[in-house]
Short mmCIF file of C-alpha atoms in Angstrom, two decimals:
data_model
loop_
_atom_site.label_atom_id
_atom_site.label_comp_id
_atom_site.label_asym_id
_atom_site.label_seq_id
_atom_site.Cartn_x
_atom_site.Cartn_y
_atom_site.Cartn_z
CA GLN A 1 2.76 20.41 -10.77
CA TRP A 2 3.72 22.99 -12.92
CA PRO A 3 3.62 26.56 -11.97
CA ASN A 4 -0.13 28.03 -12.68
CA GLU A 5 -1.51 24.62 -13.28
CA CYS A 6 -4.30 25.86 -10.84
CA GLN A 7 -4.73 29.17 -12.56
CA LEU A 8 -8.38 27.93 -13.63
CA ASP A 9 -10.21 31.25 -15.22
CA GLN A 10 -12.78 28.88 -16.86
CA LEU A 11 -14.29 25.58 -15.80
CA ASN A 12 -16.39 23.10 -17.94
CA ALA A 13 -17.88 19.89 -17.59
CA LEU A 14 -15.59 17.10 -18.92
CA GLU A 15 -16.36 13.96 -21.03
CA PRO A 16 -14.21 10.81 -21.77
CA SER A 17 -11.42 11.85 -24.62
CA GLN A 18 -11.02 7.84 -25.21
CA ILE A 19 -12.75 5.03 -25.37
CA ILE A 20 -11.18 1.60 -25.30
CA LYS A 21 -13.57 -1.09 -26.65
CA SER A 22 -12.99 -4.86 -25.64
CA GLU A 23 -14.68 -8.02 -26.29
CA GLY A 24 -16.56 -7.82 -23.08
CA GLY A 25 -17.21 -4.22 -22.59
CA ARG A 26 -15.16 -0.87 -22.87
CA ILE A 27 -13.07 1.47 -20.76
CA GLU A 28 -13.71 5.26 -21.15
CA VAL A 29 -10.74 7.66 -20.10
CA TRP A 30 -11.01 11.21 -19.39
CA ASP A 31 -7.88 13.19 -20.60
CA HIS A 32 -6.03 13.80 -17.29
CA ARG A 33 -3.96 16.51 -18.70
CA ALA A 34 -7.27 18.89 -18.84
CA PRO A 35 -6.29 21.91 -16.66
CA GLN A 36 -8.85 21.13 -13.95
CA LEU A 37 -7.72 17.47 -13.53
CA ARG A 38 -4.00 18.21 -13.74
CA CYS A 39 -4.61 20.77 -11.08
CA SER A 40 -6.49 18.35 -8.91
CA GLY A 41 -4.26 15.50 -9.46
CA PHE A 42 -6.82 13.22 -10.30
CA ALA A 43 -7.20 10.59 -13.31
CA PHE A 44 -10.52 9.45 -13.99
CA GLU A 45 -12.29 6.30 -15.72
CA ARG A 46 -15.27 4.60 -16.21
CA PHE A 47 -15.75 1.03 -16.75
CA ILE A 48 -18.62 -0.53 -18.50
CA ILE A 49 -18.41 -4.57 -18.30
CA GLU A 50 -21.01 -6.44 -19.94
CA SER A 51 -23.00 -9.40 -18.35
CA GLN A 52 -20.49 -11.99 -18.31
CA GLY A 53 -17.51 -9.98 -18.87
CA LEU A 54 -14.44 -10.24 -17.11
CA TYR A 55 -12.01 -7.08 -16.53
CA LEU A 56 -8.86 -8.90 -16.72
CA PRO A 57 -6.27 -8.40 -13.50
CA THR A 58 -4.60 -5.02 -13.98
CA PHE A 59 -2.39 -2.74 -11.40
CA PHE A 60 -1.71 0.78 -11.58
CA ASN A 61 0.96 3.25 -10.20
CA ALA A 62 -1.55 5.13 -8.10
CA GLY A 63 -3.99 4.29 -5.48
CA LYS A 64 -7.60 4.83 -6.37
CA LEU A 65 -11.26 4.80 -5.29
CA THR A 66 -13.86 2.97 -7.48
CA PHE A 67 -17.64 3.44 -7.07
CA VAL A 68 -20.12 1.03 -8.40
CA VAL A 69 -22.69 3.06 -10.33
CA HIS A 70 -24.81 0.34 -11.62
CA GLY A 71 -25.01 -3.37 -11.40
CA ARG A 72 -23.43 -6.21 -9.39
CA GLY A 73 -20.77 -8.53 -9.89
CA LEU A 74 -17.68 -10.00 -8.40
CA MET A 75 -14.12 -8.69 -7.72
CA GLY A 76 -10.92 -10.00 -6.49
CA LYS A 77 -7.92 -8.00 -5.59
CA VAL A 78 -4.42 -9.84 -5.26
CA VAL A 79 -2.65 -8.27 -2.30
CA PRO A 80 1.20 -8.74 -2.11
CA GLY A 81 1.95 -11.64 0.72
CA CYS A 82 -1.50 -12.51 1.43
CA ALA A 83 -2.65 -15.96 1.61
CA GLU A 84 -4.83 -17.91 -0.61
CA THR A 85 -7.64 -17.87 2.11
CA PHE A 86 -10.62 -19.10 -0.33
CA MET A 87 -10.31 -22.71 -1.02
CA ASP A 88 -12.73 -25.18 -2.18
CA SER A 89 -13.46 -28.50 -0.26
CA PRO A 90 -11.18 -31.39 -1.11
CA VAL A 91 -12.11 -33.80 -3.76
CA PHE A 92 -12.80 -37.08 -1.99
CA GLN A 93 -12.86 -40.62 -3.72
CA GLN A 94 -14.42 -43.68 -2.56
CA GLY A 95 -12.74 -44.61 0.47
CA GLY A 96 -12.23 -41.39 1.67
CA GLN A 97 -8.88 -40.74 -0.10
CA PHE A 98 -7.97 -37.22 -1.76
CA GLY A 99 -8.22 -37.18 -5.47
CA GLU A 100 -4.96 -38.07 -7.30
CA GLY A 101 -4.43 -36.06 -10.35
CA GLN A 102 -1.87 -34.23 -12.23
CA GLY A 103 -0.15 -31.01 -11.18
CA GLN A 104 0.99 -30.48 -7.62
CA GLY A 105 -1.93 -28.53 -6.67
CA GLN A 106 -4.48 -31.18 -7.98
CA SER A 107 -2.61 -33.92 -6.09
CA GLN A 108 -3.46 -31.95 -2.64
CA GLY A 109 -7.28 -32.83 -3.53
CA PHE A 110 -8.50 -29.52 -3.95
CA ARG A 111 -9.82 -27.92 -7.03
CA ASP A 112 -8.61 -24.59 -6.38
CA MET A 113 -7.34 -21.90 -3.77
CA HIS A 114 -7.16 -18.10 -4.44
CA GLN A 115 -7.46 -14.63 -2.46
CA LYS A 116 -10.76 -13.35 -1.20
CA VAL A 117 -13.12 -12.72 -3.89
CA GLU A 118 -16.19 -10.01 -2.89
CA HIS A 119 -19.66 -9.59 -4.23
CA ILE A 120 -20.05 -5.81 -5.14
CA ARG A 121 -23.44 -3.98 -6.03
CA CYS A 122 -24.14 -0.66 -6.78
CA GLY A 123 -23.08 1.99 -4.17
CA ASP A 124 -20.21 0.12 -2.97
CA THR A 125 -16.91 2.02 -3.01
CA THR A 126 -13.65 0.07 -2.86
CA ALA A 127 -10.08 1.22 -2.44
CA THR A 128 -7.24 -0.34 -4.38
CA PRO A 129 -3.84 0.55 -3.51
CA PRO A 130 -1.05 1.01 -6.10
CA GLY A 131 0.61 -2.21 -7.39
CA VAL A 132 -2.34 -4.22 -6.43
CA ALA A 133 -3.86 -6.42 -9.37
CA GLN A 134 -7.60 -6.04 -9.31
CA TRP A 135 -10.19 -8.07 -11.69
CA ILE A 136 -14.25 -7.77 -11.77
CA TYR A 137 -16.27 -9.86 -13.45
CA ASN A 138 -20.06 -9.18 -14.02
CA ASN A 139 -22.49 -11.91 -12.89
CA GLY A 140 -25.85 -9.85 -13.31
CA ASP A 141 -27.91 -9.40 -16.32
CA GLU A 142 -27.18 -5.92 -16.81
CA PRO A 143 -24.19 -3.79 -17.48
CA LEU A 144 -22.02 -3.31 -14.60
CA ILE A 145 -20.63 0.34 -14.64
CA LEU A 146 -17.96 1.64 -12.34
CA VAL A 147 -15.95 5.00 -11.99
CA SER A 148 -12.73 5.16 -10.55
CA ALA A 149 -10.70 8.26 -9.40
CA ALA A 150 -6.81 7.72 -9.08
CA ASP A 151 -4.78 10.27 -7.43
CA ILE A 152 -1.85 10.38 -9.37
CA ALA A 153 -0.43 13.71 -7.50
CA ASN A 154 -0.06 11.18 -4.27
CA ASN A 155 3.40 10.26 -3.55
CA GLN A 156 2.38 6.63 -3.68
CA ASN A 157 2.88 7.27 -7.29
CA GLN A 158 6.48 7.14 -7.79
CA LEU A 159 6.31 7.36 -11.43
CA ASP A 160 5.11 10.47 -13.54
CA ARG A 161 1.72 12.32 -13.43
CA ASN A 162 0.15 9.76 -15.68
CA LEU A 163 -1.92 6.91 -14.74
CA ARG A 164 -0.26 3.89 -16.01
CA PRO A 165 -2.10 0.81 -16.30
CA PHE A 166 0.13 -2.57 -16.00
CA LEU A 167 -1.69 -5.42 -17.66
CA ILE A 168 -1.20 -8.89 -16.13
CA ALA A 169 -3.44 -10.58 -18.73
CA GLY A 170 -4.98 -9.21 -22.03
CA ASN A 171 -3.93 -6.44 -23.94
CA ASN A 172 -4.96 -2.94 -25.45
CA PRO A 173 -4.73 -3.02 -29.24
CA GLN A 174 -5.61 0.70 -29.10
CA GLY A 175 -2.54 1.53 -26.96
CA GLN A 176 -2.60 4.43 -24.41
CA GLN A 177 -3.37 7.27 -26.69
CA TRP A 178 -3.40 9.83 -24.06
CA LEU A 179 0.40 9.13 -23.34
CA GLN A 180 2.98 11.18 -25.46
CA GLY A 181 4.89 8.65 -27.30
CA ARG A 182 2.63 5.90 -27.29
CA GLU A 183 -0.31 7.37 -29.17
CA GLN A 184 0.17 4.55 -32.01
CA GLN A 185 1.69 1.66 -29.91
CA PRO A 186 -0.64 -1.08 -28.88
CA GLN A 187 -0.44 -2.07 -24.99
CA ASN A 188 0.70 -5.47 -24.33
CA ASN A 189 0.54 -7.45 -20.93
CA ILE A 190 3.51 -7.95 -18.54
CA PHE A 191 4.31 -11.40 -19.69
CA SER A 192 4.87 -10.51 -23.30
CA GLY A 193 7.88 -8.37 -22.54
CA PHE A 194 9.67 -11.44 -21.13
CA ALA A 195 11.71 -14.10 -23.16
CA PRO A 196 9.33 -17.03 -23.13
CA GLU A 197 12.10 -19.26 -21.88
CA ILE A 198 12.26 -17.06 -18.85
CA LEU A 199 8.44 -17.39 -17.99
CA ALA A 200 9.07 -21.26 -18.84
CA GLN A 201 11.73 -21.39 -16.29
CA ALA A 202 9.89 -19.34 -13.69
CA PHE A 203 6.53 -20.97 -13.96
CA LYS A 204 7.98 -24.53 -14.43
CA ILE A 205 5.83 -24.79 -17.62
CA LYS A 206 6.25 -26.01 -21.00
CA LEU A 207 7.23 -23.29 -23.48
CA GLU A 208 4.16 -23.27 -25.45
CA THR A 209 2.09 -22.48 -22.48
CA ALA A 210 4.64 -19.69 -21.54
CA GLN A 211 3.96 -18.10 -24.90
CA GLN A 212 0.16 -18.62 -24.00
CA LEU A 213 0.68 -16.31 -21.41
CA GLN A 214 1.76 -13.49 -23.53
CA ASN A 215 -1.77 -13.09 -25.23
CA GLN A 216 0.06 -12.71 -28.60
CA GLN A 217 -2.72 -13.65 -31.06
CA ASP A 218 -5.36 -12.35 -28.72
CA ASN A 219 -7.01 -9.27 -29.76
CA ARG A 220 -9.91 -9.52 -27.23
CA GLY A 221 -8.70 -6.48 -25.12
CA ASN A 222 -8.68 -5.84 -21.40
CA ILE A 223 -12.55 -6.96 -20.92
CA VAL A 224 -13.20 -10.53 -22.05
CA LYS A 225 -16.54 -12.38 -22.41
CA VAL A 226 -16.55 -15.46 -20.46
CA LYS A 227 -18.17 -18.35 -22.06
CA GLY A 228 -19.60 -21.09 -19.59
CA PRO A 229 -19.74 -20.85 -15.91
CA PHE A 230 -17.42 -18.70 -13.66
CA GLY A 231 -16.94 -20.95 -10.73
CA VAL A 232 -14.53 -18.97 -8.68
CA ILE A 233 -15.01 -19.66 -4.82
CA ARG A 234 -17.13 -16.98 -3.26
CA PRO A 235 -19.33 -16.60 0.26
CA PRO A 236 -23.07 -16.84 -0.26
CA LEU A 237 -24.70 -13.28 -0.61
CA ARG A 238 -25.76 -11.54 2.43
CA ARG A 239 -29.63 -12.07 2.59
CA GLY A 240 -31.11 -9.19 1.38
CA GLN A 241 -28.25 -7.86 -0.55
CA GLY A 242 -29.83 -7.22 -3.79
CA GLY A 243 -32.85 -9.34 -2.75
CA GLN A 244 -31.28 -12.46 -3.48
CA GLN A 245 -31.44 -15.66 -1.50
CA PRO A 246 -28.17 -16.74 -0.34
CA GLN A 247 -26.52 -19.07 -2.86
CA GLU A 248 -27.20 -22.73 -2.18
CA GLU A 249 -23.74 -24.39 -0.80
CA GLY A 250 -23.22 -27.72 -2.42
CA ASN A 251 -22.65 -30.42 0.27
CA GLY B 1 15.45 15.71 25.47
CA ILE B 2 16.76 14.53 22.35
CA GLU B 3 19.94 12.62 23.78
CA GLU B 4 17.79 9.85 25.00
CA THR B 5 15.95 9.55 21.51
CA LEU B 6 17.15 10.78 18.41
CA CYS B 7 20.85 10.54 19.46
CA THR B 8 20.67 7.05 20.61
CA MET B 9 18.86 6.22 17.43
CA ARG B 10 20.53 3.12 15.82
CA CYS B 11 21.44 4.16 12.12
CA THR B 12 23.45 1.10 11.05
CA GLU B 13 22.82 -2.30 9.92
CA ASN B 14 25.04 -4.90 8.36
CA LEU B 15 23.40 -6.43 5.40
CA ASP B 16 26.32 -9.08 4.47
CA ASP B 17 25.61 -11.48 7.21
CA PRO B 18 23.58 -14.26 5.78
CA SER B 19 22.32 -15.23 9.46
CA SER B 20 19.88 -12.56 9.12
CA ALA B 21 18.52 -13.37 5.60
CA ASP B 22 15.03 -12.94 4.99
CA VAL B 23 15.07 -15.47 2.02
CA TYR B 24 17.39 -18.20 2.11
CA LYS B 25 17.81 -21.28 0.04
CA PRO B 26 21.29 -23.13 0.44
CA SER B 27 21.60 -24.04 -3.23
CA LEU B 28 20.68 -20.56 -4.51
CA GLY B 29 21.75 -17.72 -2.26
CA TYR B 30 20.02 -15.32 0.12
CA ILE B 31 18.13 -11.74 0.33
CA SER B 32 18.14 -9.47 3.00
CA THR B 33 16.13 -6.35 3.47
CA LEU B 34 16.35 -3.37 5.56
CA ASN B 35 13.16 -1.22 5.94
CA SER B 36 11.54 0.93 8.74
CA TYR B 37 10.52 -2.18 10.90
CA ASN B 38 14.53 -3.43 11.54
CA LEU B 39 15.92 0.20 11.40
CA PRO B 40 13.45 2.81 12.56
CA ILE B 41 15.23 5.76 11.24
CA LEU B 42 14.37 4.86 7.79
CA SER B 43 10.83 5.91 8.54
CA TYR B 44 12.18 9.40 8.61
CA LEU B 45 13.83 8.90 5.44
CA ARG B 46 11.34 7.14 3.66
CA LEU B 47 13.97 4.72 2.25
CA SER B 48 14.89 0.92 2.30
CA ALA B 49 17.37 -1.55 0.84
CA LEU B 50 17.77 -4.84 -0.06
CA ARG B 51 20.79 -6.84 -0.15
CA GLY B 52 21.20 -10.07 -2.69
CA SER B 53 23.79 -12.51 -3.10
CA ILE B 54 22.85 -15.32 -5.48
CA ARG B 55 24.70 -18.44 -7.08
CA ASN B 56 25.06 -19.38 -10.58
CA ASN B 57 21.75 -19.92 -12.44
CA ALA B 58 19.71 -18.77 -9.73
CA MET B 59 16.84 -16.59 -10.80
CA VAL B 60 14.92 -13.97 -8.69
CA LEU B 61 11.20 -14.74 -9.96
CA PRO B 62 9.91 -11.87 -12.04
CA GLN B 63 8.54 -9.24 -9.68
CA TRP B 64 7.52 -5.75 -9.62
CA ASN B 65 7.93 -3.02 -6.87
CA VAL B 66 4.37 -2.13 -5.62
CA ASN B 67 5.27 1.10 -3.72
CA ALA B 68 8.69 2.15 -4.71
CA ASN B 69 11.21 3.16 -7.25
CA ALA B 70 14.63 1.16 -6.96
CA ALA B 71 18.33 1.78 -7.65
CA LEU B 72 20.14 -1.44 -8.10
CA TYR B 73 23.81 -1.49 -7.94
CA VAL B 74 25.87 -4.54 -8.54
CA THR B 75 28.96 -5.13 -6.31
CA ASN B 76 29.93 -8.48 -7.50
CA GLY B 77 29.88 -10.81 -10.62
CA LYS B 78 27.21 -10.74 -13.35
CA ALA B 79 23.52 -11.37 -14.05
CA HIS B 80 21.12 -11.33 -16.91
CA ILE B 81 18.40 -8.73 -16.44
CA GLN B 82 15.18 -8.49 -18.30
CA MET B 83 12.65 -5.48 -17.50
CA VAL B 84 9.24 -5.04 -18.99
CA ASN B 85 7.63 -1.46 -18.62
CA ASP B 86 3.99 -0.81 -18.44
CA ASN B 87 3.58 -0.90 -22.15
CA GLY B 88 4.44 -4.53 -22.12
CA GLN B 89 7.65 -3.54 -23.58
CA ARG B 90 11.01 -5.31 -22.73
CA VAL B 91 12.99 -2.13 -22.06
CA PHE B 92 16.08 -3.88 -20.43
CA ASP B 93 17.52 -7.27 -21.96
CA GLN B 94 21.26 -7.32 -21.02
CA GLU B 95 24.11 -8.74 -18.56
CA ILE B 96 24.79 -6.46 -15.94
CA SER B 97 28.21 -6.54 -14.34
CA SER B 98 29.98 -5.45 -11.05
CA GLY B 99 30.08 -1.31 -10.83
CA GLN B 100 27.15 -0.80 -12.94
CA LEU B 101 23.59 0.62 -11.72
CA ILE B 102 20.32 0.02 -13.08
CA VAL B 103 16.95 1.86 -12.17
CA VAL B 104 13.84 -0.21 -11.70
CA PRO B 105 10.83 2.23 -12.03
CA GLN B 106 7.61 1.34 -9.99
CA GLY B 107 5.53 -1.41 -11.51
CA PHE B 108 8.17 -2.59 -14.17
CA SER B 109 8.76 -6.34 -13.83
CA VAL B 110 11.87 -7.46 -13.49
CA SER B 111 13.81 -10.95 -13.77
CA LYS B 112 17.45 -11.53 -12.65
CA ARG B 113 19.34 -14.71 -13.31
CA ALA B 114 23.17 -15.08 -12.07
CA THR B 115 25.42 -15.87 -15.02
CA SER B 116 28.58 -15.69 -12.90
CA ASP B 117 29.63 -18.05 -9.64
CA LYS B 118 28.04 -15.40 -7.43
CA PHE B 119 25.91 -12.47 -8.20
CA GLU B 120 25.87 -9.62 -5.39
CA TRP B 121 23.86 -6.60 -5.56
CA ILE B 122 22.23 -3.51 -3.30
CA GLU B 123 19.15 -2.13 -4.10
CA PHE B 124 17.77 1.40 -2.51
CA LYS B 125 14.12 1.73 -2.52
CA THR B 126 12.14 4.99 -2.56
CA ASN B 127 9.70 3.63 0.31
CA GLU B 128 10.26 2.85 4.18
CA ASN B 129 8.20 -0.10 3.46
CA ALA B 130 9.22 -1.32 -0.07
CA GLN B 131 6.72 -4.09 -1.33
CA ILE B 132 7.11 -6.31 -4.28
CA ASN B 133 4.74 -8.68 -5.77
CA THR B 134 6.04 -11.61 -7.95
CA LEU B 135 4.35 -12.98 -11.16
CA ALA B 136 5.64 -16.45 -10.38
CA GLY B 137 5.97 -18.39 -7.21
CA ARG B 138 3.95 -19.82 -4.53
CA THR B 139 3.11 -16.04 -2.99
CA SER B 140 2.70 -14.87 -6.52
CA VAL B 141 -0.28 -12.81 -8.00
CA MET B 142 -0.98 -15.65 -10.27
CA THR B 143 -1.43 -17.90 -7.35
CA GLY B 144 -3.80 -15.27 -5.87
CA LEU B 145 -6.19 -15.54 -8.98
CA PRO B 146 -8.90 -17.67 -9.33
CA LEU B 147 -8.40 -20.50 -11.90
CA GLU B 148 -11.12 -19.19 -13.97
CA VAL B 149 -9.41 -15.72 -14.21
CA ILE B 150 -6.40 -17.23 -15.45
CA THR B 151 -7.93 -19.82 -17.90
CA ASN B 152 -10.06 -17.09 -19.55
CA GLY B 153 -7.38 -14.28 -19.30
CA PHE B 154 -4.81 -16.59 -21.37
CA GLN B 155 -7.21 -19.04 -23.04
CA ILE B 156 -5.48 -21.91 -21.52
CA SER B 157 -6.99 -25.06 -20.19
CA PRO B 158 -7.43 -25.49 -16.51
CA GLN B 159 -4.91 -28.17 -16.52
CA GLU B 160 -2.19 -25.64 -17.76
CA ALA B 161 -3.74 -22.91 -15.52
CA ARG B 162 -2.98 -25.30 -12.38
CA LYS B 163 0.50 -25.63 -13.64
CA VAL B 164 1.02 -22.13 -13.96
CA LYS B 165 -0.37 -21.49 -10.49
CA PHE B 166 1.39 -24.33 -8.60
CA SER B 167 4.22 -25.50 -10.18
CA THR B 168 6.95 -23.21 -8.67
CA LEU B 169 7.01 -23.83 -4.88
CA GLU B 170 9.62 -21.17 -3.92
CA THR B 171 8.59 -17.35 -3.27
CA THR B 172 11.46 -15.57 -4.45
CA LEU B 173 14.60 -17.37 -5.62
CA THR B 174 14.36 -20.46 -7.92
CA HIS B 175 16.96 -22.38 -9.87
CA THR B 176 16.87 -22.52 -13.92
CA SER B 177 18.78 -24.93 -16.26
CA GLY B 178 20.97 -22.09 -17.59
CA GLY B 179 21.51 -21.38 -21.27
CA PRO B 180 20.41 -18.53 -23.27
CA MET B 181 17.55 -16.53 -22.14
CA SER B 182 16.45 -14.04 -24.68
CA TYR B 183 16.00 -14.33 -28.57
CA GLY B 184 16.54 -11.30 -30.60
CA ARG B 185 14.48 -8.51 -30.61
CA PRO B 186 12.29 -7.46 -27.46
CA ARG B 187 8.46 -7.78 -28.38
CA VAL B 188 7.02 -4.53 -29.17
#
């Protein structure tokens, strides 16, 4: 903190200072340089994710708590080192053999495996440590509204007193206007900064696919619209959670 | 009463002993980490260290420090390092050599590829249990994401998404085919 940062002689209610529009929703950011936010060490955001909107995986330099104000959805966090414990059943062919397909994963006969996916609904409050990528999908009919408070004064934030989102996918054509020196710069995802050759070698994939990871010609933003089913592996809803019946499990 | 406690606390660990490597691949090299679990005094200092020794054309998969800043000092050989900041800009794209120091801030993604017979470095981190997350590899963030998130996020086919998720079997070190790894100006 700078000296006298908490010498607050007048407080007032704060409104978001920037709205980042995307294809599938928007992110509203409060200017954390406002005296009372600077004193408290909080950075505050509101996420409005439209139906079928997917907030792409992003991690931050500070821990944060997120509260679901309205709606419901699915949320995933990729915690470093945790196993992909969500796995769908193997694909069986006649005669009980595993399906053979292309790619190493498919040859093992399962469609996908990934880390835990949770159902979220209004009232849920979830904690996200720094450096943990989080994604959220709105599988309801109404907008999913979440507010999150990040503690940028915590020593878990090893950078400066700015909340810095790191985008795994997607981009932010408007840029992080609240950051000095970035006012006019669009923000790209992490992959876009690496030479495609390095990505191709690291992932053992084609150069074209590596370039696709950089979302170069993509101006959908950080919340995209999913077209068609969103078939992530998830447990049935608890009975009574939002009054819905558990999802029918396929045999 | 501190003779039996603080004064007996172990303060030294040798990191040049490959037999205590945490990551090891004969053809690629090894990495050892030193944190408060294997040197408890580090929990007082809130620091940890990492020692790496990789062979020519071995690559440390692109990764970021989850909860720490790092200071990387080269003790032997050369490597080509690329680093990307929170704005997706390439902020470092050079060969680094023995005697040089570079800082890797929290969250900045970095890839390292040895360009000499052997590349060795020591990294000091500002957290007693510094964690990394990798962008590629068996324990990477991409492997942890559902296919739907990858296909929708990057607008690639499910087949390509499976390759992105499952092609690289290693967790930290992988082999590369050598050759130039950066072309012209970084993407800004």
